[in-house]
Coordinates of C-alpha atoms in Angstrom, one line a residue:
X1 CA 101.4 -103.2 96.0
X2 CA 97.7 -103.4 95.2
X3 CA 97.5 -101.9 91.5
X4 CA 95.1 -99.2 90.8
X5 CA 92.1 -99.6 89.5
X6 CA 89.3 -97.7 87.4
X7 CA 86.7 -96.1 89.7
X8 CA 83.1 -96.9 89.3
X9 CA 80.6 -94.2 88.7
X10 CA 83.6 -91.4 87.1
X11 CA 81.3 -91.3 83.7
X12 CA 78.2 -89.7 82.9
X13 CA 76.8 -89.2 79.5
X14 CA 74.0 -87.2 78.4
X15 CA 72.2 -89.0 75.6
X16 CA 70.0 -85.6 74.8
X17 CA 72.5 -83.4 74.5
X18 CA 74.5 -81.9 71.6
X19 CA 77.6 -82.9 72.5
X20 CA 78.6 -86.5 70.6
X21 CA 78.9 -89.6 72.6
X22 CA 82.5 -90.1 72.1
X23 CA 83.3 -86.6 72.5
X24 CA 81.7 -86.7 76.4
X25 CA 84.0 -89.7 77.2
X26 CA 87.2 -88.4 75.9
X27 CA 86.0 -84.8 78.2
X28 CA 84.8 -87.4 81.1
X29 CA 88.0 -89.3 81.3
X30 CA 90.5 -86.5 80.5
X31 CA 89.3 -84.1 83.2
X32 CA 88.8 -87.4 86.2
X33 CA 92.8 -87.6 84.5
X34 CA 93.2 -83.7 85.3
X35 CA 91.0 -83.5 88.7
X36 CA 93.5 -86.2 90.2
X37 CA 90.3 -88.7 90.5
X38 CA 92.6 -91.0 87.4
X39 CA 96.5 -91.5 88.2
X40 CA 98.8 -92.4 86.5
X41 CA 99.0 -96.5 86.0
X42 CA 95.3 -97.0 86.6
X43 CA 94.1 -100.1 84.7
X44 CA 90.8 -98.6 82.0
X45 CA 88.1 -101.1 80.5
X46 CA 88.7 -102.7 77.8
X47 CA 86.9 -100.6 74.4
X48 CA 84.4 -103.8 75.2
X49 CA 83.9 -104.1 78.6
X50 CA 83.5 -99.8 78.9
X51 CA 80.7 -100.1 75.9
X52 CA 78.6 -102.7 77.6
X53 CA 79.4 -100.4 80.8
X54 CA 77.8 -97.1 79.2
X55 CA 75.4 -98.8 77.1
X56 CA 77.1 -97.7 73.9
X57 CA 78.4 -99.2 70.5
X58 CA 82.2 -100.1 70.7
X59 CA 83.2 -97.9 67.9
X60 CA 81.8 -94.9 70.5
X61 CA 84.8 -95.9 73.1
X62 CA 87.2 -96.5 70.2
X63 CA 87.1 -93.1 69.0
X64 CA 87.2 -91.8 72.7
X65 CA 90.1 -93.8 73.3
X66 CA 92.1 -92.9 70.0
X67 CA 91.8 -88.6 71.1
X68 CA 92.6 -89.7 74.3
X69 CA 95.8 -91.7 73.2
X70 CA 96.5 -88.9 70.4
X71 CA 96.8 -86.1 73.6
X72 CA 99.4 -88.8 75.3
X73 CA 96.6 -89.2 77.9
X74 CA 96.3 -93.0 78.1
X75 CA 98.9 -95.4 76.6
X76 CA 97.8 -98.7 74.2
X77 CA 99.7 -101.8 73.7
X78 CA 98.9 -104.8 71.7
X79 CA 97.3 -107.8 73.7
X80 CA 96.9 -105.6 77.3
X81 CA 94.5 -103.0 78.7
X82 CA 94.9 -99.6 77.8
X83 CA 96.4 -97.3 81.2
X84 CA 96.5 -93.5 82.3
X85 CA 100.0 -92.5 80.9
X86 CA 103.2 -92.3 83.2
X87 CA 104.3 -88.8 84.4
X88 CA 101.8 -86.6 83.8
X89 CA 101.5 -85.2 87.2
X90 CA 103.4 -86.1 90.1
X91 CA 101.4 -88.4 92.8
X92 CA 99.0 -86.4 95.1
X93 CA 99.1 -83.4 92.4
X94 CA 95.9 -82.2 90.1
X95 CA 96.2 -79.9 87.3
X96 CA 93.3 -78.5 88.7
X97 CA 94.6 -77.5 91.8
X98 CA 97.7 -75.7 91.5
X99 CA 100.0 -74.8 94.3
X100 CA 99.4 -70.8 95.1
X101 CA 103.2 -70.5 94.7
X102 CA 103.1 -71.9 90.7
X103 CA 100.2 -69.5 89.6
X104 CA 101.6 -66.7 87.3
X105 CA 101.6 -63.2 88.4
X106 CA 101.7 -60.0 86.3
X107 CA 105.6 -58.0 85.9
X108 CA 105.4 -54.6 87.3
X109 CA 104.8 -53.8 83.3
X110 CA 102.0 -55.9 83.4
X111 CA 100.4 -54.3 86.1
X112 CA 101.2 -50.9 84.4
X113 CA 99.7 -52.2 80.8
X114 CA 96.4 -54.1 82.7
X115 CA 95.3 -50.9 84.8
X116 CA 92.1 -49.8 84.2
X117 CA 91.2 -45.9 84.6
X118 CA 87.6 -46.5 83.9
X119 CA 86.5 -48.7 86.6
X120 CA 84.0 -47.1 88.8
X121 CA 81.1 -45.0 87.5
X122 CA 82.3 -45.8 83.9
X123 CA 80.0 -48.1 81.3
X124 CA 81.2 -51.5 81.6
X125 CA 78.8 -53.0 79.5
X126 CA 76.5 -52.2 76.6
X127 CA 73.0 -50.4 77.1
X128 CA 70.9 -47.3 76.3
X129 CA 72.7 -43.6 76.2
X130 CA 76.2 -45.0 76.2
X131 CA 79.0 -42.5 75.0
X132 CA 80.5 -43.0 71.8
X133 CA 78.0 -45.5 70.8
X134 CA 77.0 -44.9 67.1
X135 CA 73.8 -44.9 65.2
X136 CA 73.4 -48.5 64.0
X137 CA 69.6 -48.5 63.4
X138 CA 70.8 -46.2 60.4
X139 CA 73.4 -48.4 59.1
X140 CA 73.1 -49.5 55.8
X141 CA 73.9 -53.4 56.3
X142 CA 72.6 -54.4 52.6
X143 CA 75.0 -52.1 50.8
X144 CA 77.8 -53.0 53.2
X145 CA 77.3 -56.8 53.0
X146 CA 77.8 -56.1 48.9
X147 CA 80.8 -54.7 49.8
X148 CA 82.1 -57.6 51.8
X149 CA 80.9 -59.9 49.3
X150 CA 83.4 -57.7 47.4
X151 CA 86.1 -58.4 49.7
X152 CA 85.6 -61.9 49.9
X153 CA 87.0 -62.1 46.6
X154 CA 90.4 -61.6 47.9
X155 CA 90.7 -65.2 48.7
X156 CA 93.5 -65.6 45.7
X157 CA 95.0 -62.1 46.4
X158 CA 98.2 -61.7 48.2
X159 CA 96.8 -59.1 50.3
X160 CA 95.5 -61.9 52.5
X161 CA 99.5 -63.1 52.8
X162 CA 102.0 -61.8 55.1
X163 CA 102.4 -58.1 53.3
X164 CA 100.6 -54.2 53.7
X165 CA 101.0 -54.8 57.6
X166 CA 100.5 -51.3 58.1
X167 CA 97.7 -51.3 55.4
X168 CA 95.4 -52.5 52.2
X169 CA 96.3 -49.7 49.4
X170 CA 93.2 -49.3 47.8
X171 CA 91.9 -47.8 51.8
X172 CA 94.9 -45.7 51.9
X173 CA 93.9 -44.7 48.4
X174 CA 90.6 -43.5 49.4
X175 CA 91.8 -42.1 53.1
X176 CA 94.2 -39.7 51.0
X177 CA 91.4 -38.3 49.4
X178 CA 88.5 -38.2 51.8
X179 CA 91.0 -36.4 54.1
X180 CA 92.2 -33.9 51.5
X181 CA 88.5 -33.0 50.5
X182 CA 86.7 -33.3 54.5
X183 CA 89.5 -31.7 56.4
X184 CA 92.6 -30.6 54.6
X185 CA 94.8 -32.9 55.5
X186 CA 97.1 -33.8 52.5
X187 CA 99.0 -37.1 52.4
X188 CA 100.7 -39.4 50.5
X189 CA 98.8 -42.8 50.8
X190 CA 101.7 -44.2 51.7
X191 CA 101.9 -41.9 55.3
X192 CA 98.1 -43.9 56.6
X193 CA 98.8 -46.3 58.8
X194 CA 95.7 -48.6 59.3
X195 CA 95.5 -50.1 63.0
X196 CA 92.5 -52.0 64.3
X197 CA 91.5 -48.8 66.8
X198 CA 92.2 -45.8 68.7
X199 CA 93.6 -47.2 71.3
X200 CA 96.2 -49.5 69.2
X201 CA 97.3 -46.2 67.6
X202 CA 97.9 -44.6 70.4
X203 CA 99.9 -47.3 72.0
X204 CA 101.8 -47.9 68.8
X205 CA 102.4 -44.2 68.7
X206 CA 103.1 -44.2 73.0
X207 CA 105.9 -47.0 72.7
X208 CA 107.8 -45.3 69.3
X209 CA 108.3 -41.6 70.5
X210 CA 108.9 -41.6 74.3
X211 CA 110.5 -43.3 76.6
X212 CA 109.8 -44.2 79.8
X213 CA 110.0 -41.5 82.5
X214 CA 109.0 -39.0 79.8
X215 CA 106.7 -35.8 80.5
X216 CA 103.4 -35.5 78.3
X217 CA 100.6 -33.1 78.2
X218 CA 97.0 -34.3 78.4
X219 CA 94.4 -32.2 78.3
X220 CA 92.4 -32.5 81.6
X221 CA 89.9 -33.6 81.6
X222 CA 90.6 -36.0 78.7
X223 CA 90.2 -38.8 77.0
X224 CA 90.6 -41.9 79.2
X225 CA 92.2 -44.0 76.4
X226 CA 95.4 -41.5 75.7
X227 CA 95.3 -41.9 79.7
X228 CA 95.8 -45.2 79.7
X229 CA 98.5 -45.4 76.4
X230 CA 100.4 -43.5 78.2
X231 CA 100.6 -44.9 81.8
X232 CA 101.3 -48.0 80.7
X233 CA 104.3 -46.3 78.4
X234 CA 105.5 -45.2 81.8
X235 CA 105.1 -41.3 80.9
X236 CA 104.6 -38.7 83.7
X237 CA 101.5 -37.2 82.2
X238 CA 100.9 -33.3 82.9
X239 CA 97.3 -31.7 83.0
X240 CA 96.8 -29.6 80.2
X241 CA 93.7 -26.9 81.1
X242 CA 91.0 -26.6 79.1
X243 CA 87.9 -24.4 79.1
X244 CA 84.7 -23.6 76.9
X245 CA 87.4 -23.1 73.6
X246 CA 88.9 -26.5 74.2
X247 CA 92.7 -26.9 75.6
X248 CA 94.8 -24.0 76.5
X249 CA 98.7 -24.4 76.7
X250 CA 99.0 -20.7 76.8
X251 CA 99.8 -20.9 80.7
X252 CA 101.5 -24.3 80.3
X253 CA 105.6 -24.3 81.3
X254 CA 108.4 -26.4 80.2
X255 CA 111.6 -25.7 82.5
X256 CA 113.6 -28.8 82.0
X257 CA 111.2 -31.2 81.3
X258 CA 109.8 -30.3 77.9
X259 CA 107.4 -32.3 76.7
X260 CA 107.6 -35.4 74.4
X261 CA 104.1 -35.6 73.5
X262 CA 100.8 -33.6 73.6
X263 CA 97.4 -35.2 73.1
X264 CA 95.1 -32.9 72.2
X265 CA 90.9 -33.4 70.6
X266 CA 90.5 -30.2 68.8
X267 CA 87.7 -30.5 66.4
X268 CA 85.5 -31.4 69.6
X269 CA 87.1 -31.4 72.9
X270 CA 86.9 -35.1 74.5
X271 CA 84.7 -35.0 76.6
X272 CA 82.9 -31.4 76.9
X273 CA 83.0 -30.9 73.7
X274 CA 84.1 -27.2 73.0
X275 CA 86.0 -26.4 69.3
X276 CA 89.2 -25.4 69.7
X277 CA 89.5 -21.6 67.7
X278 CA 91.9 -21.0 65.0
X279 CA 94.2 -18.2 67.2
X280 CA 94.6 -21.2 70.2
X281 CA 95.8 -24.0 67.5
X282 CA 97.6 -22.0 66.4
X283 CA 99.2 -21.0 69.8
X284 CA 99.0 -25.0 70.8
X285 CA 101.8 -25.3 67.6
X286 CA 104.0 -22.8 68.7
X287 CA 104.4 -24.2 72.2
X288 CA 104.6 -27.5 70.4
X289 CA 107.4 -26.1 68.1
X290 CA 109.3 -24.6 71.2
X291 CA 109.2 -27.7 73.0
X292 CA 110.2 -29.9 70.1
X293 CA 106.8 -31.9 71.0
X294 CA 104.8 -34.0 68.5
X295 CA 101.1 -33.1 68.6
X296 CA 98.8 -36.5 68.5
X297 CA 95.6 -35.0 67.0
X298 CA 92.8 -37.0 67.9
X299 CA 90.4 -35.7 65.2
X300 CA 87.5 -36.9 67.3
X301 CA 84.0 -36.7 65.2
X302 CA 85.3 -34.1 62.9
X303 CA 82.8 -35.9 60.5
X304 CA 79.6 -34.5 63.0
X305 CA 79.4 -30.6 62.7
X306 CA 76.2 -29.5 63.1
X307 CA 76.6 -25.7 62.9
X308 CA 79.4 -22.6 61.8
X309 CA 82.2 -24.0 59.4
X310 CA 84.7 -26.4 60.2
X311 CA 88.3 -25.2 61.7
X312 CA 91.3 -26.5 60.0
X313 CA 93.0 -29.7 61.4
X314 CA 96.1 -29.1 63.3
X315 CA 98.1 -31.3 60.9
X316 CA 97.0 -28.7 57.8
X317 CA 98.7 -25.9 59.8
X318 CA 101.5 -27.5 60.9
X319 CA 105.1 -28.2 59.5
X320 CA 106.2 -31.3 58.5
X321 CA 106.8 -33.8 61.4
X322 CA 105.1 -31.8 64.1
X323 CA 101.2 -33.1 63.9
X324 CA 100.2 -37.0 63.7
X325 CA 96.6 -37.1 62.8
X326 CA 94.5 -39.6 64.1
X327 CA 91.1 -41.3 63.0
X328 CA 88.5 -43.8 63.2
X329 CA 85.2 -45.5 61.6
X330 CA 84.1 -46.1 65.5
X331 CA 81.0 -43.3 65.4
X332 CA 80.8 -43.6 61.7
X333 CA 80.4 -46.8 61.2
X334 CA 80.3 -49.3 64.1
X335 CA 83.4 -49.7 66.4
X336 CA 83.1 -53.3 65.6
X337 CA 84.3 -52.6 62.2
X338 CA 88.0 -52.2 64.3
X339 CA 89.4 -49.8 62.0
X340 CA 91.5 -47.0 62.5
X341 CA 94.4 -44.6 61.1
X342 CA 97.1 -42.3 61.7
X343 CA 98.8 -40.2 59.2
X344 CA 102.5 -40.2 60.1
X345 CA 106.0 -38.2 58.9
X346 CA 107.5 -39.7 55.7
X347 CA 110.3 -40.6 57.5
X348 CA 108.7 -42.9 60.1
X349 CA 106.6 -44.7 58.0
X350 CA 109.1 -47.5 57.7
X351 CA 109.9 -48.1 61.1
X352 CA 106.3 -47.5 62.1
X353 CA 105.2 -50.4 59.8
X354 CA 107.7 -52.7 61.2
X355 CA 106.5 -51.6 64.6
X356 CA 103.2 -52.5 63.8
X357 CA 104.2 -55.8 62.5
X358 CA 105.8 -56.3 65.6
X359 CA 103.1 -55.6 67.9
X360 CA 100.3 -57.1 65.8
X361 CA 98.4 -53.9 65.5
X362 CA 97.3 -54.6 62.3
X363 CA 93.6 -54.1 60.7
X364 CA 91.4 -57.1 59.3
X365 CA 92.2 -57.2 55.4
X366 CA 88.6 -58.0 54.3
X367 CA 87.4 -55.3 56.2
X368 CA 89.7 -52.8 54.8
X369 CA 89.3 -53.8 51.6
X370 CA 85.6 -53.4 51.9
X371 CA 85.6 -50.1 53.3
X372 CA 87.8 -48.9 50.6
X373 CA 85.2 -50.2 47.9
X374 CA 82.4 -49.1 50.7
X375 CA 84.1 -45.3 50.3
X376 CA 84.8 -45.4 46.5
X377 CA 80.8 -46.0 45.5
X378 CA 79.9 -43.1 47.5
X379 CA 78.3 -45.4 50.4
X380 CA 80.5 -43.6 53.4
X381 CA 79.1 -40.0 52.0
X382 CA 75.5 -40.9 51.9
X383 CA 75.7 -42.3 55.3
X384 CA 77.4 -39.6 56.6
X385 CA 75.0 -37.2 54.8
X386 CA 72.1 -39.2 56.4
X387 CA 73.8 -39.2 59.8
X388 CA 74.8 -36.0 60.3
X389 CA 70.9 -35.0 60.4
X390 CA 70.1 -38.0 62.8
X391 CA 72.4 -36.8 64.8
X392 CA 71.3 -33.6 65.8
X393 CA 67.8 -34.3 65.4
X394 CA 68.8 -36.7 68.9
X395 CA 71.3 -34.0 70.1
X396 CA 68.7 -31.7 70.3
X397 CA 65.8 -34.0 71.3
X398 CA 68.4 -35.2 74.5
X399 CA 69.0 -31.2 75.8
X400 CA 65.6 -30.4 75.4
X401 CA 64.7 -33.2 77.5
X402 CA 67.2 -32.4 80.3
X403 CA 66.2 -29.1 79.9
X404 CA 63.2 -29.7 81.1
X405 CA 63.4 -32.4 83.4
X406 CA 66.5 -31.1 85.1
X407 CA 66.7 -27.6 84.8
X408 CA 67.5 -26.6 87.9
X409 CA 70.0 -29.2 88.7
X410 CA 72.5 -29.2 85.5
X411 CA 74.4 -27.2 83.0
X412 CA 74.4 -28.5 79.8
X413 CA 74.6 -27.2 76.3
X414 CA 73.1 -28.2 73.0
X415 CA 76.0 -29.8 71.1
X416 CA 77.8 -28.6 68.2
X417 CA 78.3 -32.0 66.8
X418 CA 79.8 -35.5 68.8
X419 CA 77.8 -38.0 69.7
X420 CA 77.2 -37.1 73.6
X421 CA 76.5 -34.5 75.6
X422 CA 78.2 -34.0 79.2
X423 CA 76.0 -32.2 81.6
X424 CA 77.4 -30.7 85.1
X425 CA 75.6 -30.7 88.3
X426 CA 75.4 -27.2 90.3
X427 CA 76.0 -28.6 93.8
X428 CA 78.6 -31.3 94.5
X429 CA 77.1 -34.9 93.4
X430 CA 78.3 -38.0 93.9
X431 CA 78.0 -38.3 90.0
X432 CA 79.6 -41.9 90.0
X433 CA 76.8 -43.2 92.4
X434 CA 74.2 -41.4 89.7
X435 CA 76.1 -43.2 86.9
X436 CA 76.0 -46.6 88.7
X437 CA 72.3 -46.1 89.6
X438 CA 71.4 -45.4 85.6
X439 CA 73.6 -48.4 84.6
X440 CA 71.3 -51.0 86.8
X441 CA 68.6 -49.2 85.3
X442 CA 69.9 -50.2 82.1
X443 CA 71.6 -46.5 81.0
X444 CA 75.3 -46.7 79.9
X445 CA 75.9 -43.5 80.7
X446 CA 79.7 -42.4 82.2
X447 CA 81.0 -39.8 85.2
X448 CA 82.3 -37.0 84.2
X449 CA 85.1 -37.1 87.2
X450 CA 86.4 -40.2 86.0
X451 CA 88.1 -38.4 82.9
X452 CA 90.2 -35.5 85.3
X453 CA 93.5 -36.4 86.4
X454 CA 94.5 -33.9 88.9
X455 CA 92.4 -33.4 92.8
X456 CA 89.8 -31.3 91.3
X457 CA 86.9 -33.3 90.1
X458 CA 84.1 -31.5 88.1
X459 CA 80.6 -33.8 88.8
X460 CA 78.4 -34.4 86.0
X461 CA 77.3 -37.0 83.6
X462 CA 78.6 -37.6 79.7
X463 CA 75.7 -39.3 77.9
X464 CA 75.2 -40.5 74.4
X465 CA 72.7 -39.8 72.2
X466 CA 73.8 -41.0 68.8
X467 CA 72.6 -44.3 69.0
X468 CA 69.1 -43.4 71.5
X469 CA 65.8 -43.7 70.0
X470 CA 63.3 -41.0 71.3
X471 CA 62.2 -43.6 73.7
X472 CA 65.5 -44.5 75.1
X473 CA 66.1 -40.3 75.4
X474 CA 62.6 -39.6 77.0
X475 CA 63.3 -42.9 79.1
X476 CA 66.4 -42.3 80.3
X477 CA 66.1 -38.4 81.2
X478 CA 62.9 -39.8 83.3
X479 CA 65.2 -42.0 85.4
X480 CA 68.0 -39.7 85.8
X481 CA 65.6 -37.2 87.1
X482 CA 63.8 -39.0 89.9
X483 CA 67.7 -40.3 90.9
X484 CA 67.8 -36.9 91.6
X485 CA 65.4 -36.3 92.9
X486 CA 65.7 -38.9 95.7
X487 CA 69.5 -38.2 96.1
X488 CA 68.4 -34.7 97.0
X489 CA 65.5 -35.6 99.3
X490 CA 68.0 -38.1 101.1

């Protein structure tokens, strides 16, 4: 049998490039090795011969050679030619071209945890007017970088070893407090459990009370992350109504199938934004109470209230064990900063810690630790101070505009506080074309049916204006109004 030999022409290098020499022939052989173009067997060039081949110094092919003999790519033996290894792949058979029958596919709870409820006339990607986005043009980067400067002193701590899973002290510390003195939630440090976001609380929170099969209430329409906690828990999620005063579970039932769990955003309703009264929360408890539910309080932008006084939280007027209160530095701060709490029962703070230690749920440590110090110097106050009034300066600045650009087309009212606005249409849009329109105009804004559950469908648009320049407002209320415009006309 004819013994194989090494092809001519399988090497290119790129001499301008950044990528070393020697690195480009260990990538140039091992994927010809991968592609199938190199079997196993085949005869390579001597270090020598290979170098006067490419033009290179010998030491160039004797480092390519050693990475390629370290991965088990190519075997070496004293006195003979270095060969493809035996066995990597059997003959006629690439790694690069599996059989359809050998690629992996996703377990029915794969499919359940990889669904994606945004999709269609939802913001996939960054850009002007997106919901939720915060104000970074006000951040204060300098006194933050001091603070993880701070942080970085941790290298010697043994906060940076396998311990606080479910949180660095010294934020749970300054979490107690804040929440104490902002909304009157009072905990022991010990009942925050940091998480890197939202949506890792509430899937920490989905998988440890309910099973699968399970009835929950959602308020509809609602927040599209619960949504999406919860499907892929394998709940059967109920609509809960809501109106202008936020969810309603006055006319809500439980026959025989009481609910586990009930999601609820009271401060500002997610995503019309209405403030849920004191007489309905405390309604909301009592069916809570009579249904042996726990309440996941999503205290979303409690921080942002721009006029009348702040309502208790839930978890303030609850007893103990019925609320979980949830948080995050997301409008804040930056979502990038990936950190977020719950404040949990005394009694499920153990297991919940070794659940998150399970599930790898846990916050950066640096981070933490310099958002505790970021807290403790009266940083997070000013900026909230300074935010607050940025805020509704571009609340207000965003109605006024679609005010008077779209006044005869939408509803829409100026905001209490949140970071977006949703507007409704008063004829039946397709409001996920509109939002798909904006978004290759550069506008992240989102559809307003996207975030119902049931058949009924309200049309409108939820646009953000916390992070919007005047520019970005007037721009964007400009576009949206000759889409409009043309979509009526059609």
């Amino acid at each position: 049998m004819t013994e194989p030999v090494f092809p001519d022409g399988i090497l290119t290098l790129d001499r301008s490039g950044d990528i070393p020499l020697p690195e480009q022939i260990y990538r140039g052989l091992r994927e010809a090795v991968r592609a199938g173009l190199l079997p196993s067997g085949v005869r390579l060039p001597s270090t020598r011969r290979l170098a006067s081949l490419l033009d290179v110094a010998r030491n160039t092919v004797n480092t390519a050679y050693e990475l390629l003999q370290a991965e088990g790519i190519i075997s070496v033996r004293a006195g003979a030619a270095p060969r493809i290894a035996e066995g990597l792949f059997p003959d006629g058979v690439s790694a690069g071209t599996p059989e359809p029958s050998s690629m992996p596919a996703l377990s029915r709870r794969g499919r359940m945890l990889a669904v994606d409820f945004h999709g269609d006339g939802w913001v996939a990607r960054h850009g002007s007017l997106q919901p939720g986005a915060p104000a970074l043009d006000c951040f204060p980067y300098e006194e933050w970088a001091r603070c993880l400067r701070r942080a970085a002193r941790l290298e010697r701590s043994a906060d940076l070893q396998y311990r606080n899973f479910s949180g660095v002290p010294a934020l749970k510390r300054q979490l107690s407090r804040h929440l104490a003195a902002e909304r009157g939630v009072r905990a022991d440090p010990d009942q925050i459990l940091i998480t890197c976001s939202m949506q890792a609380s509430l899937a920490l929170l989905s998988q440890a009370l309910a099973d699968t099969g399970d009835e929950v209430w959602l308020e509809e329409p609602g927040y599209l992350g619960a949504r999406t906690a919860f499907h892929s828990a394998g709940f059967r999620i109920r609509p809960l109504p809501t109106d202008e005063q936020g969810a309603d579970a006055a006319g809500m039932t439980t026959g025989d199938r009481p609910p586990k769990l009930i999601y609820v955003t009271p401060s500002h309703h997610y995503p019309l934004g209405a403030r849920m009264p004191l007489a309905r929360r405390l309604g909301l408890l009592e069916a809570a109470r009579s249904a042996g539910a726990v309440i996941l309080e999503d205290d979303y932008d409690s921080e942002f209230l721009f006029s009348g006084r702040p309502v208790a939280a839930l978890y303030g007027l609850a007893g103990e064990g019925q609320v979980i209160y949830l948080g995050t530095f997301s409008k804040s701060l930056m979502p990038g900063l990936h950190i977020a709490f719950c404040v949990v029962p005394e009694l499920l703070v153990e297991p919940l810690s070794q659940l998150m230690r399970n599930m790898g749920c846990a916050a950066n440590v640096q981070a933490q630790a310099a958002l505790a110090n970021f807290m403790d110097n009266g940083a997070y106050q000013k900026h909230l101070k300074l935010i607050r009034r940025v805020y509704l300066e571009r609340g207000e600045m965003l109605v006024s505009a679609l005010k008077g650009r779209l006044g005869n087309w939408i509803d829409v009212e100026p905001p209490a506080g949140n970071v977006q606005v949703a507007l409704t249409f008063r004829e039946e849009l397709d409001d996920r074309a509109l939002a798909r329109a904006m978004h290759r105009s550069g506008f992240a804004v989102s559809a307003l049916s996207k975030c119902f559950l049931g058949e009924y469908k309200q049309s409108g648009l939820i646009i953000g204006f916390a992070g919007a320049t005047p520019e970005q407002i007037s721009a964007g209320v400009d576009t949206l109004g000759n889409l409009l415009e043309q979509t009526v006309d059609a």
